[in-house]
Amino acid sequence: MKATRRRVAILGAAATSVVAGVALLPNWSAGAAVVDDPKVDAKTKATFQRLADAVFTDRTDALVTGAQGDRSKPLTNGFSGDVKLSSGTARTEDAALSTLGERKDKLAKAGEKYSKAVTTVTLNATRVTGRTAKAAVTETTTLTYAQTRGNAPKSTGFQAKHELTFKADRQGNWQLTTIRDTDQGGLAVNTLSKPTPTVKATTADDTMPNAPRAATTRNPAAVPKTGTAYDYKAMAAYAEKYVYTYNKDYPDYNGHGAGGDCTNFVSQSLKAGGWKHVPGYVYDYTKWFGNADIQSDSFVGVNEWSWFAQNSKRTTPLANVYQLEVGDVLQMDFDRDGSKDHTMIVTAKSNGVPYVTYHSNNTLRRSVASLVASYPTAYYYAYRT
């Protein structure tokens, strides 16, 4: 692979060598000074944040231009010690940018192009144990769609949570060694990790309603919405209002092993548009209800929602994902094992392309074309609400 130079190489002035665009750590001699466990002061935390911002900015820039950044522009940490990418992390990020450049080309073939990207990173918390620091950060990215027509969304965006691990070398300088996604979903457009399959339903058997898979070919026959029982604009408005700032009237199932918030979020949106509670036993998939105190499995579970939606006749299946309209629901089975993993709601449609909004990762108006291009082997299920 051709060597490239990127923005995020070194934050600080420690001596390094650069081979094939990768910052290598210095060779410490046996007699090199060893400092006490380094302190993580405000300046060091700020540099952690700046390094994370540079890493994720490079990732989203790769989706716009396909080009990698400039490693020749170091940032400095003042007098608090140096912060840099470890050699292993630098190689990993170079490979990630190359793969994201390939994803850019694949998205372009599907009609998905971006004209610019803006990424910011917030440092949420830092935990230090000896010579290891773990920083929890939130990445917020907005991608502007190129050459939009008519009422097509002008941009898409997402929030993603990460944990960064820094280790101090023998002279007390910090190196970024690991980047780990901490959201349950793993569906940010600039992430390369595999999406997280949902916890499989334990009550499934042959009697459960089985939704048919939807095709992903472009330009199918249109299936206009004719029902008037629900307020689909209200569903979309709710989803877009609470995509980044969660509604405190409901529990948050994102992270901490809770299984993800995607279906809980879609159920809230459907409720905002007129879906009524069907009270009963929480484990009964023929019931559906949710509030701050209690939620049925069908309100928060991917498969359980599908079973309720079909059994109750509140939805009908669509043969193709491009037939989805505002207020309709899209589900995915990442590993094609027959158990659905993710739930999204359509909040816009233009030029025959639906745009979905979802939690875990929190994502606003991502095109179905982008999903299909990014996850071509997944199974898709489309529901008319």
Short mmCIF file of N, CA, C and O in Angstrom, two decimals, residues 25 35 42 46 84 113 138 145 200 209 222 224 242 272 294 321 323 332 348 356 365 370:
data_model
loop_
_atom_site.label_atom_id
_atom_site.label_comp_id
_atom_site.label_asym_id
_atom_site.label_seq_id
_atom_site.Cartn_x
_atom_site.Cartn_y
_atom_site.Cartn_z
N LEU A 25 7.46 4.43 17.98
CA LEU A 25 7.90 4.86 19.29
C LEU A 25 9.41 4.84 19.36
O LEU A 25 10.07 4.02 18.73
N VAL A 35 10.08 7.78 35.18
CA VAL A 35 9.44 8.73 36.08
C VAL A 35 8.37 8.02 36.90
O VAL A 35 7.98 6.90 36.62
N ALA A 42 -5.35 18.84 33.50
CA ALA A 42 -6.33 19.38 32.54
C ALA A 42 -5.74 19.49 31.14
O ALA A 42 -6.42 19.23 30.14
N ALA A 46 -7.11 17.58 27.82
CA ALA A 46 -7.46 18.34 26.61
C ALA A 46 -6.76 17.75 25.40
O ALA A 46 -7.33 17.70 24.29
N LYS A 84 0.74 10.67 21.80
CA LYS A 84 0.88 10.26 20.41
C LYS A 84 0.13 8.95 20.19
O LYS A 84 -0.30 8.28 21.13
N LYS A 113 -23.25 10.15 -1.85
CA LYS A 113 -22.03 10.95 -1.85
C LYS A 113 -22.16 12.07 -0.83
O LYS A 113 -23.24 12.60 -0.59
N THR A 138 -17.48 11.02 23.35
CA THR A 138 -18.61 10.98 22.44
C THR A 138 -18.24 11.69 21.15
O THR A 138 -17.84 12.86 21.17
N TYR A 145 -24.93 15.74 2.49
CA TYR A 145 -25.16 15.02 1.24
C TYR A 145 -24.80 15.92 0.05
O TYR A 145 -25.09 17.12 0.04
N LYS A 200 -30.68 -12.89 21.67
CA LYS A 200 -31.71 -13.67 21.00
C LYS A 200 -32.89 -13.92 21.92
O LYS A 200 -32.74 -14.18 23.11
N PRO A 209 -45.14 -15.32 14.59
CA PRO A 209 -45.29 -14.78 13.23
C PRO A 209 -43.92 -14.51 12.61
O PRO A 209 -43.06 -13.89 13.23
N ALA A 222 -44.00 1.30 -6.63
CA ALA A 222 -44.36 2.08 -5.45
C ALA A 222 -45.55 1.47 -4.73
O ALA A 222 -46.45 0.91 -5.37
N PRO A 224 -47.90 3.26 -2.22
CA PRO A 224 -48.23 4.46 -1.43
C PRO A 224 -49.01 4.10 -0.17
O PRO A 224 -49.73 3.10 -0.12
N TYR A 242 -35.71 13.28 19.42
CA TYR A 242 -35.06 12.54 20.51
C TYR A 242 -33.93 11.62 20.03
O TYR A 242 -33.49 10.77 20.79
N ALA A 272 -46.01 7.99 19.72
CA ALA A 272 -46.23 9.42 19.49
C ALA A 272 -47.14 9.66 18.30
O ALA A 272 -47.82 10.70 18.21
N ILE A 294 -42.35 0.65 33.32
CA ILE A 294 -42.44 -0.73 32.86
C ILE A 294 -42.63 -0.75 31.35
O ILE A 294 -43.30 0.13 30.77
N VAL A 321 -37.26 -2.84 0.43
CA VAL A 321 -36.94 -1.78 1.39
C VAL A 321 -37.18 -0.39 0.80
O VAL A 321 -37.45 0.56 1.54
N GLN A 323 -39.67 0.54 -0.82
CA GLN A 323 -41.09 0.87 -0.76
C GLN A 323 -41.48 1.52 0.57
O GLN A 323 -42.61 1.96 0.74
N MET A 332 -33.14 -5.26 10.60
CA MET A 332 -32.02 -5.96 9.96
C MET A 332 -31.61 -7.18 10.79
O MET A 332 -31.69 -7.15 12.02
N ALA A 348 -37.83 10.30 6.63
CA ALA A 348 -37.86 11.12 5.41
C ALA A 348 -37.79 10.19 4.22
O ALA A 348 -37.32 9.05 4.31
N VAL A 356 -33.65 6.59 7.31
CA VAL A 356 -34.02 6.06 8.61
C VAL A 356 -33.29 6.78 9.73
O VAL A 356 -32.18 7.28 9.57
N ARG A 365 -31.41 10.38 9.86
CA ARG A 365 -31.61 10.42 8.41
C ARG A 365 -30.49 9.77 7.61
O ARG A 365 -29.89 10.38 6.72
N SER A 370 -27.36 3.71 1.83
CA SER A 370 -26.12 3.60 2.59
C SER A 370 -26.09 2.31 3.40
O SER A 370 -25.06 1.63 3.46
#
